[in-house]
Coordinates of C-alpha atoms and ligand atoms in Angstrom, one line a residue:
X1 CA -41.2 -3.7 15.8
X2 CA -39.5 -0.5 15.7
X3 CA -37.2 -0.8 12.9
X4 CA -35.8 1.5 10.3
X5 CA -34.5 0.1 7.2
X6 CA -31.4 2.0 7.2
X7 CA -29.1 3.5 9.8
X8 CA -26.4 6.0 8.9
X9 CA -23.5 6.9 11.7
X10 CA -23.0 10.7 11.3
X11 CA -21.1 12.6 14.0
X12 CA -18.2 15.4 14.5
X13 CA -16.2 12.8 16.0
X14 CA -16.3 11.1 13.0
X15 CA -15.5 14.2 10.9
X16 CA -11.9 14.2 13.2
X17 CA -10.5 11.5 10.9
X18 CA -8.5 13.5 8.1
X19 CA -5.0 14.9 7.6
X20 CA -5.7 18.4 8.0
X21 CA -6.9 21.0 5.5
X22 CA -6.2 21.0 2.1
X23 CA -5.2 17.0 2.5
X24 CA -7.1 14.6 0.1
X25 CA -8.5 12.7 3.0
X26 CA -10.0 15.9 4.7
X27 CA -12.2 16.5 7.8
X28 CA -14.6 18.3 5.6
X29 CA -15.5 15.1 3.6
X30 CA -17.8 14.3 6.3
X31 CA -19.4 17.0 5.8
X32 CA -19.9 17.2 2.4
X33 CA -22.1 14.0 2.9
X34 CA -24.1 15.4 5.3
X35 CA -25.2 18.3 3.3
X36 CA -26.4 16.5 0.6
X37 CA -27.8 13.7 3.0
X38 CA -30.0 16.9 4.6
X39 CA -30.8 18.2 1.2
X40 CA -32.3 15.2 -0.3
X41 CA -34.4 15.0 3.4
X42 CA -32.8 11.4 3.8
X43 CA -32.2 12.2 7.4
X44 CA -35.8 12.1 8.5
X45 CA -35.6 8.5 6.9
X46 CA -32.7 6.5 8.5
X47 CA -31.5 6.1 12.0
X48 CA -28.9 8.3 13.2
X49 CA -26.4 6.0 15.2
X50 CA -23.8 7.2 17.0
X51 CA -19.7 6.1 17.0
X52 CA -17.8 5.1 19.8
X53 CA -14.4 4.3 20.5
X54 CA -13.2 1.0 19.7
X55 CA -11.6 -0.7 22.6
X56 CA -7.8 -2.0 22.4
X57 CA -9.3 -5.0 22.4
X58 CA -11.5 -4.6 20.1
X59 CA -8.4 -3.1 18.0
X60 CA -6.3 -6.1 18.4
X61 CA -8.9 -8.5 16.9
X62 CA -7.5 -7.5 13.7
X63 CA -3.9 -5.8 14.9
X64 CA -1.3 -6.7 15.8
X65 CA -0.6 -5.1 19.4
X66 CA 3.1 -4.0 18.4
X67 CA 1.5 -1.7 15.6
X68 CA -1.4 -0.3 18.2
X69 CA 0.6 0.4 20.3
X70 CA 2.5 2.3 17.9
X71 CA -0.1 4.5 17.1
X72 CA -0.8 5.3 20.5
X73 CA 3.1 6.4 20.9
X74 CA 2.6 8.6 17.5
X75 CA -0.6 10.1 18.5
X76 CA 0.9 11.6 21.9
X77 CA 3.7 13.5 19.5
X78 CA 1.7 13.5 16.4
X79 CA 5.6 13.5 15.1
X80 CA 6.5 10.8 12.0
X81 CA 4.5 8.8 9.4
X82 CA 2.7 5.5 10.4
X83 CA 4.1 3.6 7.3
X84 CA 6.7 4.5 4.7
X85 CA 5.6 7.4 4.1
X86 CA 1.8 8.0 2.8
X87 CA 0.3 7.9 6.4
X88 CA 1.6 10.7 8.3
X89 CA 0.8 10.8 12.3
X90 CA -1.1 13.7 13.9
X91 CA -1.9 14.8 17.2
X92 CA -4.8 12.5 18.3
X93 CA -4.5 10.0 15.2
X94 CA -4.9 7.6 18.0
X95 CA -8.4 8.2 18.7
X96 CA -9.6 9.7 16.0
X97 CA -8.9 6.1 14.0
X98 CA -10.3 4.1 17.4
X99 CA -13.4 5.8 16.7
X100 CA -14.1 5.1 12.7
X101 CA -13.6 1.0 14.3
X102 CA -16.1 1.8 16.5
X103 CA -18.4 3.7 14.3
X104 CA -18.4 0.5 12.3
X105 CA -18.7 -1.5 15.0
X106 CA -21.9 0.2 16.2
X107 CA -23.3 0.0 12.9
X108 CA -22.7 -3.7 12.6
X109 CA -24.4 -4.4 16.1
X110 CA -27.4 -2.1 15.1
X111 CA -27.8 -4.7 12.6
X112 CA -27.3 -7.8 14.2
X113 CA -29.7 -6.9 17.1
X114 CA -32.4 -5.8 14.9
X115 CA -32.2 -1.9 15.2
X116 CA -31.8 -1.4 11.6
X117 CA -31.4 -3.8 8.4
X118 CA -28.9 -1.9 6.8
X119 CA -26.4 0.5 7.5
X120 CA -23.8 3.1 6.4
X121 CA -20.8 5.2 7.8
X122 CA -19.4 7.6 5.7
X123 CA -15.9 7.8 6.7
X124 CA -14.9 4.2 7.6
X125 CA -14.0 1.1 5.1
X126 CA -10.2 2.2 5.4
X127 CA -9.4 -1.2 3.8
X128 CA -5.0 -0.7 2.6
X129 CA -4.4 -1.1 6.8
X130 CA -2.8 -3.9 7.1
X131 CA -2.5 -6.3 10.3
X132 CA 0.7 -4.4 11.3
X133 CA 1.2 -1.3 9.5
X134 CA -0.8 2.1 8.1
X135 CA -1.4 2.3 4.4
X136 CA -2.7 5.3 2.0
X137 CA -4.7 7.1 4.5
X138 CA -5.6 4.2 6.4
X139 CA -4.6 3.4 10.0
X140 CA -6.7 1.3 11.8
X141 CA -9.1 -1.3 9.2
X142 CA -12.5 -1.1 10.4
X143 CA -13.0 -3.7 7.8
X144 CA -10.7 -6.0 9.1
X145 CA -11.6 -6.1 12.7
X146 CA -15.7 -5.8 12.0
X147 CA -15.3 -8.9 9.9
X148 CA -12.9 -10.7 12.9
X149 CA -15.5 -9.5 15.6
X150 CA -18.7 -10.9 13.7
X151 CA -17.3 -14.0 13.3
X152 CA -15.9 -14.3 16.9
X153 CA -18.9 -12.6 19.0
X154 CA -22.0 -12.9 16.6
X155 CA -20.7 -16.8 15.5
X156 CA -21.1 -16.1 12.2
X157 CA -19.5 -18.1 9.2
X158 CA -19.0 -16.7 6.0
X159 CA -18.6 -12.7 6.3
X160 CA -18.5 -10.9 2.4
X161 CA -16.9 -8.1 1.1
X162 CA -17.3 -5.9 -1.8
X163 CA -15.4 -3.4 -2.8
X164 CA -15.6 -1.0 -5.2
X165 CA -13.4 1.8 -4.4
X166 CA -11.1 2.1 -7.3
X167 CA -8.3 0.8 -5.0
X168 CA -7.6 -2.6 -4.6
X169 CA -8.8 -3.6 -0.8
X170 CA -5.2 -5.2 -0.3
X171 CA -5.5 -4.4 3.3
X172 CA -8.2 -6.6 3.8
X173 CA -7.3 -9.1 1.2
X174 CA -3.8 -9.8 2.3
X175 CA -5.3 -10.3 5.9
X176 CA -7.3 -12.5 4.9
X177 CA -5.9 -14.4 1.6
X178 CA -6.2 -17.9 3.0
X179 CA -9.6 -17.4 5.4
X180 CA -12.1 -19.6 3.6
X181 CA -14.6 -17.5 6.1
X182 CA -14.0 -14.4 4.8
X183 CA -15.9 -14.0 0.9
X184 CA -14.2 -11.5 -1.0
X185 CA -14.7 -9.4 -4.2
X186 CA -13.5 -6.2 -5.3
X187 CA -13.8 -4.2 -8.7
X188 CA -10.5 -1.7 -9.1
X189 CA -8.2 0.0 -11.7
X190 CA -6.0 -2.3 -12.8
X191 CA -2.7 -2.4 -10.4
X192 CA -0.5 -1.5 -13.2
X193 CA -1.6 2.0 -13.6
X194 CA -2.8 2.7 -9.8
X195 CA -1.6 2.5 -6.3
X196 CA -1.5 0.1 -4.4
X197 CA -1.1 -2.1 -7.3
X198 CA -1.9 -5.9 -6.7
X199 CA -5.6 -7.3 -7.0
X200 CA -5.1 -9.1 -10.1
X201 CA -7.5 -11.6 -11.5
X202 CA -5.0 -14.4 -10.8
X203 CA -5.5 -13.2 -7.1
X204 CA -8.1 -16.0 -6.0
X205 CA -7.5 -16.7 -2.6
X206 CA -4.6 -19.4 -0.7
X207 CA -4.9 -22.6 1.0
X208 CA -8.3 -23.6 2.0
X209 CA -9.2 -20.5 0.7
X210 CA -9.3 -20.9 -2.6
X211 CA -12.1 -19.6 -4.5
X212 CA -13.3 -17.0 -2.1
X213 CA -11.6 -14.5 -3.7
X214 CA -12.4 -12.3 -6.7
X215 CA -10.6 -9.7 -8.2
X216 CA -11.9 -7.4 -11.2
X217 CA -9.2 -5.2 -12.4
X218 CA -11.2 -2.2 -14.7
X219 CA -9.4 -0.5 -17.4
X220 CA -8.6 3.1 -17.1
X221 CA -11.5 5.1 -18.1
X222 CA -13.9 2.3 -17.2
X223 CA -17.6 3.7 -17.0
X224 CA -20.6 2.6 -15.3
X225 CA -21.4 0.2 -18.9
X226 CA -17.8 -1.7 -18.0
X227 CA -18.7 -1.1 -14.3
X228 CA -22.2 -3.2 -15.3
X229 CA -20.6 -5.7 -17.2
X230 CA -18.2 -7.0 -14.5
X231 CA -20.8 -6.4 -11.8
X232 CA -22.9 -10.1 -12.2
X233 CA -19.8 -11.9 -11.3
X234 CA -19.9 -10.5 -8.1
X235 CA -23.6 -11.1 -7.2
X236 CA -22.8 -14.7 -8.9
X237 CA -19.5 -15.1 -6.4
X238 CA -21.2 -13.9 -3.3
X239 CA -24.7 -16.5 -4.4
X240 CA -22.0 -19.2 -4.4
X241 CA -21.4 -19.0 -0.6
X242 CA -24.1 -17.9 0.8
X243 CA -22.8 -15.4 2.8
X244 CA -24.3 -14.3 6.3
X245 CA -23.6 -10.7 6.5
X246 CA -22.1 -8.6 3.5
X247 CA -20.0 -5.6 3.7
X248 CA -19.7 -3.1 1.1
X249 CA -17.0 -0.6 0.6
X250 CA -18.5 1.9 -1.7
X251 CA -15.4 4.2 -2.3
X252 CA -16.2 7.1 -4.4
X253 CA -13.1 7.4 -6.2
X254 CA -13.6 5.2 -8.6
X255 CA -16.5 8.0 -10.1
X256 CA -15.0 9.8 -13.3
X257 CA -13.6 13.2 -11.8
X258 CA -11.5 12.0 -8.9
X259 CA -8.3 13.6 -8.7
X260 CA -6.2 11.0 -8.3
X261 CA -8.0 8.1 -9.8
X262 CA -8.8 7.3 -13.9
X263 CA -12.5 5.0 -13.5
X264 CA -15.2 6.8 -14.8
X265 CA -18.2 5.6 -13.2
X266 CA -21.2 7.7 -12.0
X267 CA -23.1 7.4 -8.8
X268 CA -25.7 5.2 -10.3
X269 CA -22.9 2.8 -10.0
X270 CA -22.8 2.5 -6.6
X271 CA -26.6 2.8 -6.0
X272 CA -26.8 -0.6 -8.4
X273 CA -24.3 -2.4 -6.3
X274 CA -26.2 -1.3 -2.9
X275 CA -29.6 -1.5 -4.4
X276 CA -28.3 -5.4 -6.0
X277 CA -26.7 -6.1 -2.7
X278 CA -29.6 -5.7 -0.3
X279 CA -31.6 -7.6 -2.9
X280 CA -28.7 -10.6 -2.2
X281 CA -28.9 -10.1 1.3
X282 CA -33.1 -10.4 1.5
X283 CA -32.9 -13.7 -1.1
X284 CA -30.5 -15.0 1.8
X285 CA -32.8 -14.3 4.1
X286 CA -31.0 -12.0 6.7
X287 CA -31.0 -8.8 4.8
X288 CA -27.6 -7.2 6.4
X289 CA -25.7 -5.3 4.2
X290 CA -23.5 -2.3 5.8
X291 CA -21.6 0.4 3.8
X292 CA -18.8 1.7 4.7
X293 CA -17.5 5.4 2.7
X294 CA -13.9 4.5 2.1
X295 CA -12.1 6.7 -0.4
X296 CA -13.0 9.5 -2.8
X297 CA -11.0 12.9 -2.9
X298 CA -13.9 15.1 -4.6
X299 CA -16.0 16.3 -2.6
X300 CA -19.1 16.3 -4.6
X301 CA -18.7 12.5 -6.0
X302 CA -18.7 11.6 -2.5
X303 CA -21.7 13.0 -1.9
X304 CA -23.4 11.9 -5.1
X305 CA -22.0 8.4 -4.7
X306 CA -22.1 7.8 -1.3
X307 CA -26.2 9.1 -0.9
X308 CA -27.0 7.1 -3.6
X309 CA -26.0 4.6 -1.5
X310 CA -28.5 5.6 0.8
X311 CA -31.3 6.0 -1.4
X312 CA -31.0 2.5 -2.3
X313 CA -30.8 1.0 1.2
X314 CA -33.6 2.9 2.4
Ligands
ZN1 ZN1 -9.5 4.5 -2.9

């Protein structure tokens, strides 16, 4: 069978997701990936996918359609903010945040129908969306509706997610707080010294859902031995469920060097969590594990972190 162990979504269409030069969230953080994904030679390796748009529909899984349709208005004028005030609107925002979703969405399929048994996209995992607003850079969650849509179209059960962008996924955790489905864990700076502030260990989950839910708040200046330390309880929480499909938000902010973070890890911190991961996901038996980029404002942690990644899902 023809099958590549890894497929990575790289495209200019997927480089159109930024706030403009000079902005944290850039368009040139796409390519910063790139070059160093070409350097290492990794891209005679994997299997370039594409991105597409995500339908409205497709949107709405996860949205509300007040808030889509929102964004649509916005995008025409490119006039306002999306949220209170971190999110501004541009000029094709619209589009350009249907087509991260669908980048996602792409990669998911290409692991569900075989094409590939992992996969990565670089600028995607925009996990502080919430199911009717924009939050920090993030306005449509590809988390949120690829988790919604594999559990809807592909029947699946019990959907992880890791997360170990130094920001608490609140986006996706809020969404799904009391979804026993949905088997979360994320490793962050602690709330009280970082935006967006909540993930804290008392955090477990509501309802039915009790359990499902880990938070690890890290301590300023956390390195990759604190980052190791913590690390088990998340392969131990995700054993616990058994989960069919796992979803990892590698955010490269949380390497030491980010401007507007205070972890410390290296990139060997995310290759042991991808590496650790797919060895989870083949013990399972399935073997899907997809990456998504999220955040990570220097341009060469994100390519360290995010191609170790790669190395280790090859
Ligand atoms: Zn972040």
């Amino acid at each position: 069978m023809d099958q590549s162990n890894l497929g990575v979504v790289v495209s200019e269409r997927l480089a159109r997701y930024g706030f403009g030069d000079g902005h944290p969230f850039g368009p040139d953080r796409h390519g910063a990936f790139v070059r160093e994904f070409e350097s290492r030679g990794l891209h005679k390796r994997a299997r370039i996918l594409e991105p597409r748009d995500a339908s409205y529909d497709e949107l709405r899984s996860f949205h509300t359609a007040e808030y889509v349709d929102l964004v649509k208005e916005r995008s025409v004028t490119g006039q306002g903010f999306l949220d209170g005030g971190d999110t501004p609107a541009f000029r094709g925002v619209y589009d350009a945040a249907a087509v991260v979703v669908g980048a996602t969405l792409n990669a998911a399929a290409a692991i569900m129908g075989g094409q590939c048994r992992h996969a990565i996209v670089p600028i995607a995992g925009l996990h502080h969306a919430g199911r009717n607003h924009a939050a920090g850079f993030c306005v449509f969650n590809d988390c949120g509706v690829v988790i919604e849509l594999l559990r809807q179209q592909s029947g699946l059960k019990r959907v992880a997610y890791v997360d170990i962008d130094a920001h608490h996924g609140d986006g996706v955790f809020y969404a799904f707080e009391a979804d026993p489905g949905v088997i979360f864990a994320d490793l962050h700076e602690d709330g009280r010294y970082l935006y967006p502030g909540t993930g804290a260990r008392s955090e477990t989950g509501k309802g039915a859902a009790v359990g499902t839910k880990l938070n690890l708040p890290m301590a300023p200046g956390a390195d990759d031995t604190a980052f190791a330390a913590s690390w088990p309880q998340v392969i131990a929480h995700l054993e616990k469920f058994e989960p069919e499909f796992i979803i990892l938000q590698c955010g490269a902010d949380s390497l030491g060097g980010d401007p507007i973070t205070h972890l410390r890890y290296s990139a060997e911190a995310h290759g042991k969590a991808a590496r650790e991961l797919a060895q989870l996901a083949e013990r399972l038996g399935h073997g899907r594990v997809l990456g998504l980029g999220g955040g990570g404002y220097n341009r060469s942690n994100l390519a360290q972190a995010w191609n170790s990644v790669v190395e280790n899902l090859l």
